C-alpha cells in the first residue's frame, strides 16, 4: 500500500474482503466504494444524503455511504449490493430480496434499487417479520420516482412472510408476469449508468454559469484558471467551431454564451482537468466581467410593449389557437358555461439519476458520447452541427436511464463535454450535482 501525496490510509472490509487503501482525505465511504474499489452499485443521487441511493450496510446497520467519513469508515465491515448474493455476487446467486424485487416487479429505472434492497436487508436483519407499516417506515429515507412504493413494499413483505409471494400481509398475490429483461442486472448492481463509466486517461469537466438573468459579457480572463495544476483545457464560445446554437423547436440556445447571457445559469465557459477538484478550482478562478441588463422575469411581462428583448427577434416564440366545431354556437346553446383562469405550478421531473455525459474519440476518429438520454438522434444532430462534424462521425450510445420523465431531451451539457473531448483529444466526463440537475 504505497503512500501517495495528499492521501490518507484506510482499512476496511467490503463484501467480506479486507482492503488497505490510500484515499483522498476529503473522500467519504461512497467515493471510496465507487472510485477506489469500482463498486458502482451505490449511487450518488443527491448532494446531502437525503435520497438513499447510496445506502449500504456498515457493521450490520443501514448507512448512507455519502455521510460516512473516513474516520468513521476505518475498520468498518461494509456490504454493498454487489456482495449481497451468495458468493459475494460472483456466483450470480440472488439474495431472497433480490429475487423478490424481480418477482414483484419492484424494479423500473433501477437507480434506487440497490439502496432500497440494502435498506430492506438492514430492516430484516434486525426484525425478520416486520409489518407493512414498519417496512414503509424503514424505507422513509429511500426515494423512488418511477416504480412506486407499493411493489417495493410487496417485495419486502414477501421475504418477511418467509415464502416467495406468500406474505400474509401482502395484498397482492404472486404474479406470473415475465420479469423485465434488465431487472437481474439492476438488482445485482451491475447496470451501468452514465456516471458509473470510466476510461483510462479520463478528464473531468465543469461548467461556469452566469449569476445574472440578463447581461452582456464584457470579458473573460482565464489566466488563473489555466494555471491550476491538472487543468488541460478551458473553452468559451470562441472555441465552438459551428453555429453555437441548438434547440428542439427553435435553435436559440448557445452551447456557450455568445457575448450575452439570457438566463441565470447560462453556460459561459467550461474546463477539463485531471480531477474534479482541479476542474472546480479552475472554474472558481475564471474572471468574467458582466454588464447587467434589464431582465424579463415572467411570461406576461415579456409580452409588454416596453419589455427588454431576450432575443433580437422578440420575446414571443410562437402562438396558436385550437378549436373544434362551431365554438360560438356551442357556447350559445350550452346549458352552463364556466369561465375561469387556471394556472399550474412549475414542475421539475425530479429524476434520481443526475445528468452525466462521457465523450471520447474512438480509434476511427468518431466522437462517441455515452449518456442518459431520451433523444439520442437529436443529440447526435446538435453535436454534429455545433462541432462541424458530419453525422457519421458522431455516435450517441445511450446508457441505462435512471429516471427522466421527459427531462432528458436536451443537448446540454452534451455539446460542451463533446467540445472538451475534441479540444483535448482525451475522454471527458461531466456529472451534474443535484443542484445543477434541478436548475439546468
CSV table of C-alpha atoms in Angstrom, one decimal, residues 19-356:
chain,number,residue,atom,x,y,z
A,19,UNK,CA,-8.9,-3.6,1.7
A,20,UNK,CA,-5.9,-1.4,2.7
A,21,UNK,CA,-6.1,1.8,0.7
A,22,UNK,CA,-4.6,5.2,0.3
A,23,UNK,CA,-7.5,7.5,-0.4
A,24,UNK,CA,-8.1,11.3,-0.9
A,25,UNK,CA,-8.6,12.9,2.6
A,26,UNK,CA,-11.9,14.5,1.7
A,27,UNK,CA,-13.5,11.3,0.5
A,28,UNK,CA,-16.5,9.7,2.1
A,29,UNK,CA,-17.2,6.0,2.1
A,30,UNK,CA,-19.2,6.5,-1.1
A,31,UNK,CA,-16.2,7.8,-3.1
A,32,UNK,CA,-14.0,5.0,-1.7
A,33,UNK,CA,-16.5,2.4,-2.9
A,34,UNK,CA,-17.1,4.0,-6.3
A,35,UNK,CA,-13.7,5.5,-7.2
A,36,UNK,CA,-11.2,3.3,-5.4
A,37,UNK,CA,-13.0,-0.1,-5.4
A,38,UNK,CA,-15.1,0.3,-8.5
A,39,UNK,CA,-18.3,-0.7,-6.7
A,40,UNK,CA,-20.8,1.5,-8.5
A,41,UNK,CA,-23.9,-0.2,-7.2
A,42,UNK,CA,-24.0,2.5,-4.6
A,43,UNK,CA,-25.3,5.6,-6.4
A,44,UNK,CA,-24.9,9.3,-5.8
A,45,UNK,CA,-28.3,10.8,-6.4
A,46,UNK,CA,-28.1,14.0,-4.2
A,47,UNK,CA,-25.7,16.3,-2.5
A,48,UNK,CA,-26.6,15.8,1.1
A,49,UNK,CA,-27.6,12.2,1.7
A,50,UNK,CA,-31.4,12.6,1.5
A,51,UNK,CA,-32.2,10.3,-1.4
A,52,UNK,CA,-30.9,7.0,-0.1
A,53,UNK,CA,-29.4,5.7,-3.4
A,54,UNK,CA,-26.0,5.2,-1.7
A,55,UNK,CA,-27.4,3.0,1.1
A,56,UNK,CA,-25.2,0.1,2.2
A,57,UNK,CA,-24.9,-1.8,5.5
A,58,UNK,CA,-22.0,-0.9,7.8
A,59,UNK,CA,-21.3,-3.1,10.8
A,60,UNK,CA,-24.7,-4.7,10.2
A,61,UNK,CA,-26.7,-1.4,10.2
A,62,UNK,CA,-28.1,0.7,7.4
A,63,UNK,CA,-25.8,3.5,6.4
A,64,UNK,CA,-25.8,6.2,3.8
A,65,UNK,CA,-22.3,5.9,2.3
A,66,UNK,CA,-22.1,9.6,1.3
A,67,UNK,CA,-22.4,10.5,5.0
A,68,UNK,CA,-19.8,8.2,6.4
A,69,UNK,CA,-16.5,10.0,6.9
A,70,UNK,CA,-13.1,8.3,6.5
A,71,UNK,CA,-12.7,8.4,10.3
A,72,UNK,CA,-15.9,6.5,10.8
A,73,UNK,CA,-15.2,4.1,8.0
A,74,UNK,CA,-11.9,2.9,9.4
A,75,UNK,CA,-12.2,-0.8,10.2
A,76,UNK,CA,-15.8,-1.0,9.1
A,77,UNK,CA,-17.4,-4.1,7.7
A,78,UNK,CA,-19.4,-2.9,4.7
A,79,UNK,CA,-21.9,-4.8,2.5
A,80,UNK,CA,-22.8,-3.3,-0.9
A,81,UNK,CA,-25.3,-4.6,-3.4
A,82,UNK,CA,-22.5,-6.4,-5.3
A,83,UNK,CA,-21.9,-8.6,-2.3
A,84,UNK,CA,-25.4,-9.3,-1.2
A,85,UNK,CA,-25.9,-12.6,-3.1
A,86,UNK,CA,-24.2,-15.8,-2.1
A,87,UNK,CA,-20.5,-16.0,-3.0
A,88,UNK,CA,-20.2,-12.2,-2.8
A,89,UNK,CA,-22.2,-11.9,-6.0
A,90,UNK,CA,-19.6,-13.7,-8.1
A,91,UNK,CA,-21.8,-16.8,-8.4
A,92,UNK,CA,-24.8,-14.8,-9.6
A,93,UNK,CA,-27.0,-16.4,-6.9
A,94,UNK,CA,-29.5,-13.9,-5.9
A,95,UNK,CA,-30.4,-13.0,-2.3
A,96,UNK,CA,-34.1,-13.6,-1.5
A,97,UNK,CA,-34.6,-9.8,-1.5
A,98,UNK,CA,-33.1,-9.5,-5.0
A,99,UNK,CA,-35.4,-12.4,-6.2
A,100,UNK,CA,-38.4,-10.8,-4.6
A,101,UNK,CA,-37.8,-7.4,-6.2
A,102,UNK,CA,-37.8,-9.1,-9.6
A,103,UNK,CA,-40.9,-11.2,-8.9
A,104,UNK,CA,-42.9,-8.2,-7.6
A,105,UNK,CA,-41.8,-6.0,-10.5
A,106,UNK,CA,-40.3,-3.6,-8.0
A,107,UNK,CA,-37.6,-2.6,-10.4
A,108,UNK,CA,-38.1,0.1,-13.1
A,109,UNK,CA,-35.3,2.6,-13.8
A,110,UNK,CA,-33.3,0.7,-11.1
A,111,UNK,CA,-31.4,3.7,-9.8
A,112,UNK,CA,-32.9,3.5,-6.3
A,113,UNK,CA,-33.0,-0.3,-6.3
A,114,UNK,CA,-29.6,-1.1,-4.7
A,115,UNK,CA,-30.3,1.3,-1.9
A,116,UNK,CA,-33.8,0.0,-1.4
A,117,UNK,CA,-32.6,-3.6,-1.2
A,118,UNK,CA,-29.8,-2.8,1.3
A,119,UNK,CA,-32.2,-0.7,3.5
A,120,UNK,CA,-34.6,-3.7,3.4
A,121,UNK,CA,-31.8,-6.1,4.4
A,122,UNK,CA,-30.9,-3.9,7.4
A,123,UNK,CA,-34.5,-4.0,8.4
A,124,UNK,CA,-34.9,-7.8,8.1
A,125,UNK,CA,-31.6,-8.4,9.9
A,126,UNK,CA,-33.0,-6.7,13.0
A,127,UNK,CA,-36.6,-7.6,12.5
A,128,UNK,CA,-37.2,-10.7,10.3
A,129,UNK,CA,-41.0,-10.3,10.4
A,130,UNK,CA,-41.9,-6.6,10.1
A,131,UNK,CA,-45.4,-5.4,9.4
A,132,UNK,CA,-46.1,-3.4,6.3
A,133,UNK,CA,-46.2,-0.1,8.3
A,134,UNK,CA,-42.8,-1.0,9.7
A,135,UNK,CA,-41.5,-1.7,6.2
A,136,UNK,CA,-42.8,1.7,5.0
A,137,UNK,CA,-41.2,3.5,7.9
A,138,UNK,CA,-37.8,1.8,7.3
A,139,UNK,CA,-37.8,3.0,3.7
A,140,UNK,CA,-38.6,6.6,4.7
A,141,UNK,CA,-35.1,7.7,3.7
A,142,UNK,CA,-35.1,6.0,0.3
A,143,UNK,CA,-36.7,7.9,-2.5
A,144,UNK,CA,-38.2,6.3,-5.7
A,145,UNK,CA,-39.6,8.4,-8.6
A,146,UNK,CA,-40.8,5.8,-11.1
A,147,UNK,CA,-41.5,2.3,-9.6
A,148,UNK,CA,-43.9,3.4,-6.9
A,149,UNK,CA,-43.6,2.2,-3.4
A,150,UNK,CA,-46.4,-0.4,-3.4
A,151,UNK,CA,-44.5,-3.0,-5.4
A,152,UNK,CA,-41.3,-2.4,-3.4
A,153,UNK,CA,-43.1,-2.9,-0.1
A,154,UNK,CA,-44.8,-6.0,-1.6
A,155,UNK,CA,-41.3,-7.4,-2.5
A,156,UNK,CA,-40.0,-6.9,1.1
A,157,UNK,CA,-43.2,-8.3,2.6
A,158,UNK,CA,-42.8,-11.5,0.5
A,159,UNK,CA,-39.4,-12.1,2.1
A,160,UNK,CA,-40.7,-11.2,5.5
A,161,UNK,CA,-43.5,-13.7,5.0
A,162,UNK,CA,-41.0,-16.4,4.7
A,163,UNK,CA,-42.1,-17.8,1.4
A,164,UNK,CA,-41.9,-16.4,-2.2
A,165,UNK,CA,-45.0,-14.4,-2.8
A,166,UNK,CA,-46.8,-15.6,0.3
A,167,UNK,CA,-46.6,-12.8,2.9
A,168,UNK,CA,-49.8,-12.9,5.0
A,169,UNK,CA,-50.0,-9.1,5.0
A,170,UNK,CA,-49.3,-8.5,1.2
A,171,UNK,CA,-52.5,-7.6,-0.6
A,172,UNK,CA,-51.1,-8.8,-3.9
A,173,UNK,CA,-50.8,-12.5,-5.0
A,174,UNK,CA,-47.6,-13.7,-6.7
A,175,UNK,CA,-47.7,-12.5,-10.3
A,176,UNK,CA,-46.9,-14.8,-13.2
A,177,UNK,CA,-45.6,-12.0,-15.5
A,178,UNK,CA,-42.2,-12.2,-17.2
A,179,UNK,CA,-39.6,-10.1,-15.4
A,180,UNK,CA,-38.0,-7.1,-17.1
A,181,UNK,CA,-35.0,-8.0,-19.3
A,182,UNK,CA,-32.6,-5.8,-17.3
A,183,UNK,CA,-34.1,-6.4,-13.8
A,184,UNK,CA,-31.4,-9.0,-12.9
A,185,UNK,CA,-28.6,-6.6,-13.7
A,186,UNK,CA,-30.3,-3.9,-11.7
A,187,UNK,CA,-30.8,-5.9,-8.5
A,188,UNK,CA,-27.2,-7.1,-8.7
A,189,UNK,CA,-25.8,-3.6,-9.1
A,190,UNK,CA,-24.4,-4.4,-12.5
A,191,UNK,CA,-26.4,-2.0,-14.6
A,192,UNK,CA,-24.1,0.9,-15.6
A,193,UNK,CA,-25.4,4.4,-15.6
A,194,UNK,CA,-23.6,7.3,-17.2
A,195,UNK,CA,-21.9,8.4,-14.0
A,196,UNK,CA,-20.6,4.9,-13.4
A,197,UNK,CA,-18.5,4.9,-16.6
A,198,UNK,CA,-14.7,5.5,-16.5
A,199,UNK,CA,-11.9,5.3,-19.1
A,200,UNK,CA,-8.2,5.4,-19.0
A,201,UNK,CA,-6.8,8.9,-19.2
A,202,UNK,CA,-10.3,10.4,-18.5
A,203,UNK,CA,-10.6,14.1,-17.7
A,204,UNK,CA,-13.3,15.7,-15.6
A,205,UNK,CA,-15.4,18.6,-16.9
A,206,UNK,CA,-17.0,21.5,-15.1
A,207,UNK,CA,-19.1,24.4,-16.3
A,208,UNK,CA,-19.0,28.1,-15.3
A,209,UNK,CA,-22.6,29.5,-15.3
A,210,UNK,CA,-23.9,33.1,-15.3
A,211,UNK,CA,-25.1,34.5,-11.9
A,212,UNK,CA,-27.2,37.1,-13.9
A,213,UNK,CA,-30.6,36.6,-15.7
A,214,UNK,CA,-29.6,39.0,-18.4
A,215,UNK,CA,-26.2,40.6,-19.0
A,216,UNK,CA,-23.5,41.3,-21.6
A,217,UNK,CA,-20.2,39.5,-21.2
A,218,UNK,CA,-17.6,42.2,-21.3
A,219,UNK,CA,-14.5,40.0,-20.8
A,220,UNK,CA,-13.4,36.6,-19.7
A,221,UNK,CA,-9.9,36.2,-18.2
A,222,UNK,CA,-8.8,32.5,-18.0
A,223,UNK,CA,-5.2,33.1,-17.0
A,224,UNK,CA,-5.5,31.9,-13.4
A,225,UNK,CA,-7.7,29.0,-14.3
A,226,UNK,CA,-5.3,27.7,-16.9
A,227,UNK,CA,-2.5,27.9,-14.3
A,228,UNK,CA,-4.2,25.4,-11.9
A,229,UNK,CA,-2.2,22.1,-11.9
A,230,UNK,CA,-4.1,19.4,-13.7
A,231,UNK,CA,-6.1,21.8,-16.0
A,232,UNK,CA,-5.9,20.7,-19.6
A,233,UNK,CA,-8.3,23.0,-21.4
A,234,UNK,CA,-10.6,26.0,-20.9
A,235,UNK,CA,-13.2,26.7,-23.6
A,236,UNK,CA,-15.5,29.6,-24.4
A,237,UNK,CA,-17.9,30.3,-27.3
A,238,UNK,CA,-14.8,31.2,-29.4
A,239,UNK,CA,-13.9,27.5,-29.3
A,240,UNK,CA,-17.2,26.3,-30.7
A,241,UNK,CA,-16.5,25.6,-34.5
A,242,UNK,CA,-20.1,25.5,-35.6
A,243,UNK,CA,-23.1,27.8,-35.3
A,244,UNK,CA,-23.2,27.7,-31.5
A,245,UNK,CA,-27.0,27.1,-31.5
A,246,UNK,CA,-29.3,24.2,-30.7
A,247,UNK,CA,-32.9,23.7,-29.7
A,248,UNK,CA,-35.8,21.4,-30.3
A,249,UNK,CA,-38.5,23.9,-31.6
A,250,UNK,CA,-36.2,26.9,-32.3
A,251,UNK,CA,-32.4,26.8,-32.2
A,252,UNK,CA,-31.9,29.7,-29.9
A,253,UNK,CA,-29.8,28.2,-27.1
A,254,UNK,CA,-26.0,28.8,-27.4
A,255,UNK,CA,-23.7,26.0,-26.5
A,256,UNK,CA,-21.6,28.6,-24.6
A,257,UNK,CA,-22.8,32.2,-24.1
A,258,UNK,CA,-22.0,34.3,-27.2
A,259,UNK,CA,-21.4,37.6,-25.6
A,260,UNK,CA,-24.7,37.8,-23.7
A,261,UNK,CA,-26.4,35.6,-21.1
A,262,UNK,CA,-30.2,35.3,-21.2
A,263,UNK,CA,-30.9,33.4,-18.0
A,264,UNK,CA,-29.4,32.7,-14.7
A,265,UNK,CA,-27.2,29.6,-15.2
A,266,UNK,CA,-26.4,30.1,-18.8
A,267,UNK,CA,-23.1,28.3,-19.5
A,268,UNK,CA,-20.3,30.8,-20.1
A,269,UNK,CA,-17.1,28.7,-20.1
A,270,UNK,CA,-16.1,25.1,-19.4
A,271,UNK,CA,-13.0,23.3,-18.0
A,272,UNK,CA,-11.4,19.9,-18.4
A,273,UNK,CA,-8.9,18.8,-15.8
A,274,UNK,CA,-7.3,15.6,-14.4
A,275,UNK,CA,-9.6,15.6,-11.3
A,276,UNK,CA,-13.0,17.0,-10.3
A,277,UNK,CA,-11.2,19.1,-7.7
A,278,UNK,CA,-8.9,20.8,-10.2
A,279,UNK,CA,-11.8,21.4,-12.5
A,280,UNK,CA,-13.8,23.0,-9.7
A,281,UNK,CA,-10.9,25.2,-8.6
A,282,UNK,CA,-10.3,26.4,-12.2
A,283,UNK,CA,-14.0,27.3,-12.6
A,284,UNK,CA,-13.7,29.4,-9.4
A,285,UNK,CA,-10.7,31.3,-10.9
A,286,UNK,CA,-12.3,32.2,-14.2
A,287,UNK,CA,-12.8,36.0,-14.1
A,288,UNK,CA,-15.8,37.2,-16.0
A,289,UNK,CA,-16.9,40.8,-16.2
A,290,UNK,CA,-20.6,41.3,-16.8
A,291,UNK,CA,-22.7,44.3,-17.7
A,292,UNK,CA,-26.1,43.6,-16.2
A,293,UNK,CA,-29.2,44.3,-18.3
A,294,UNK,CA,-32.9,44.7,-17.5
A,295,UNK,CA,-34.3,41.2,-17.3
A,296,UNK,CA,-37.6,39.6,-18.3
A,297,UNK,CA,-38.8,37.7,-15.2
A,298,UNK,CA,-42.2,36.3,-16.1
A,299,UNK,CA,-44.1,35.4,-19.3
A,300,UNK,CA,-46.8,38.1,-19.0
A,301,UNK,CA,-44.2,40.8,-18.6
A,302,UNK,CA,-42.3,39.5,-21.6
A,303,UNK,CA,-45.2,40.5,-23.9
A,304,UNK,CA,-45.5,44.0,-22.6
A,305,UNK,CA,-44.5,46.7,-25.2
A,306,UNK,CA,-41.6,48.1,-23.1
A,307,UNK,CA,-40.2,44.7,-22.1
A,308,UNK,CA,-36.5,44.1,-22.6
A,309,UNK,CA,-35.8,41.8,-25.6
A,310,UNK,CA,-34.4,38.4,-24.7
A,311,UNK,CA,-33.7,37.8,-28.4
A,312,UNK,CA,-33.4,40.3,-31.2
A,313,UNK,CA,-36.4,38.6,-32.9
A,314,UNK,CA,-38.6,39.4,-29.9
A,315,UNK,CA,-39.9,37.7,-26.8
A,316,UNK,CA,-42.8,35.7,-28.5
A,317,UNK,CA,-41.6,32.3,-29.6
A,318,UNK,CA,-44.9,31.1,-31.2
A,319,UNK,CA,-48.6,31.3,-30.8
A,320,UNK,CA,-51.5,29.2,-31.9
A,321,UNK,CA,-55.2,28.6,-31.4
A,322,UNK,CA,-57.1,25.3,-31.4
A,323,UNK,CA,-60.8,24.8,-31.8
A,324,UNK,CA,-63.3,22.1,-32.8
A,325,UNK,CA,-66.7,22.7,-34.5
A,326,UNK,CA,-68.7,25.9,-34.2
A,327,UNK,CA,-67.5,27.3,-30.9
A,328,UNK,CA,-69.8,30.4,-30.9
A,329,UNK,CA,-72.9,28.3,-31.5
A,330,UNK,CA,-71.8,25.7,-28.9
A,331,UNK,CA,-71.3,28.4,-26.3
A,332,UNK,CA,-74.7,30.0,-27.0
A,333,UNK,CA,-76.5,26.7,-26.8
A,334,UNK,CA,-74.8,25.4,-23.7
A,335,UNK,CA,-76.9,24.9,-20.6
A,336,UNK,CA,-74.0,26.0,-18.5
A,337,UNK,CA,-70.8,28.0,-19.3
A,338,UNK,CA,-68.0,28.1,-16.8
A,339,UNK,CA,-65.3,30.7,-17.3
A,340,UNK,CA,-62.2,30.8,-15.2
A,341,UNK,CA,-58.4,31.3,-15.4
A,342,UNK,CA,-56.4,28.3,-14.4
A,343,UNK,CA,-52.7,28.1,-13.5
A,344,UNK,CA,-50.4,25.2,-12.8
A,345,UNK,CA,-47.1,25.4,-10.8
A,346,UNK,CA,-43.7,24.8,-12.3
A,347,UNK,CA,-42.9,21.1,-12.2
A,348,UNK,CA,-39.4,19.6,-12.0
A,349,UNK,CA,-39.2,16.0,-13.1
A,350,UNK,CA,-37.1,15.1,-10.1
A,351,UNK,CA,-35.5,12.0,-11.6
A,352,UNK,CA,-33.0,10.4,-9.2
A,353,UNK,CA,-30.1,10.0,-11.6
A,354,UNK,CA,-28.2,13.3,-12.1
A,355,UNK,CA,-27.3,14.1,-15.7
A,356,UNK,CA,-24.0,12.7,-16.8
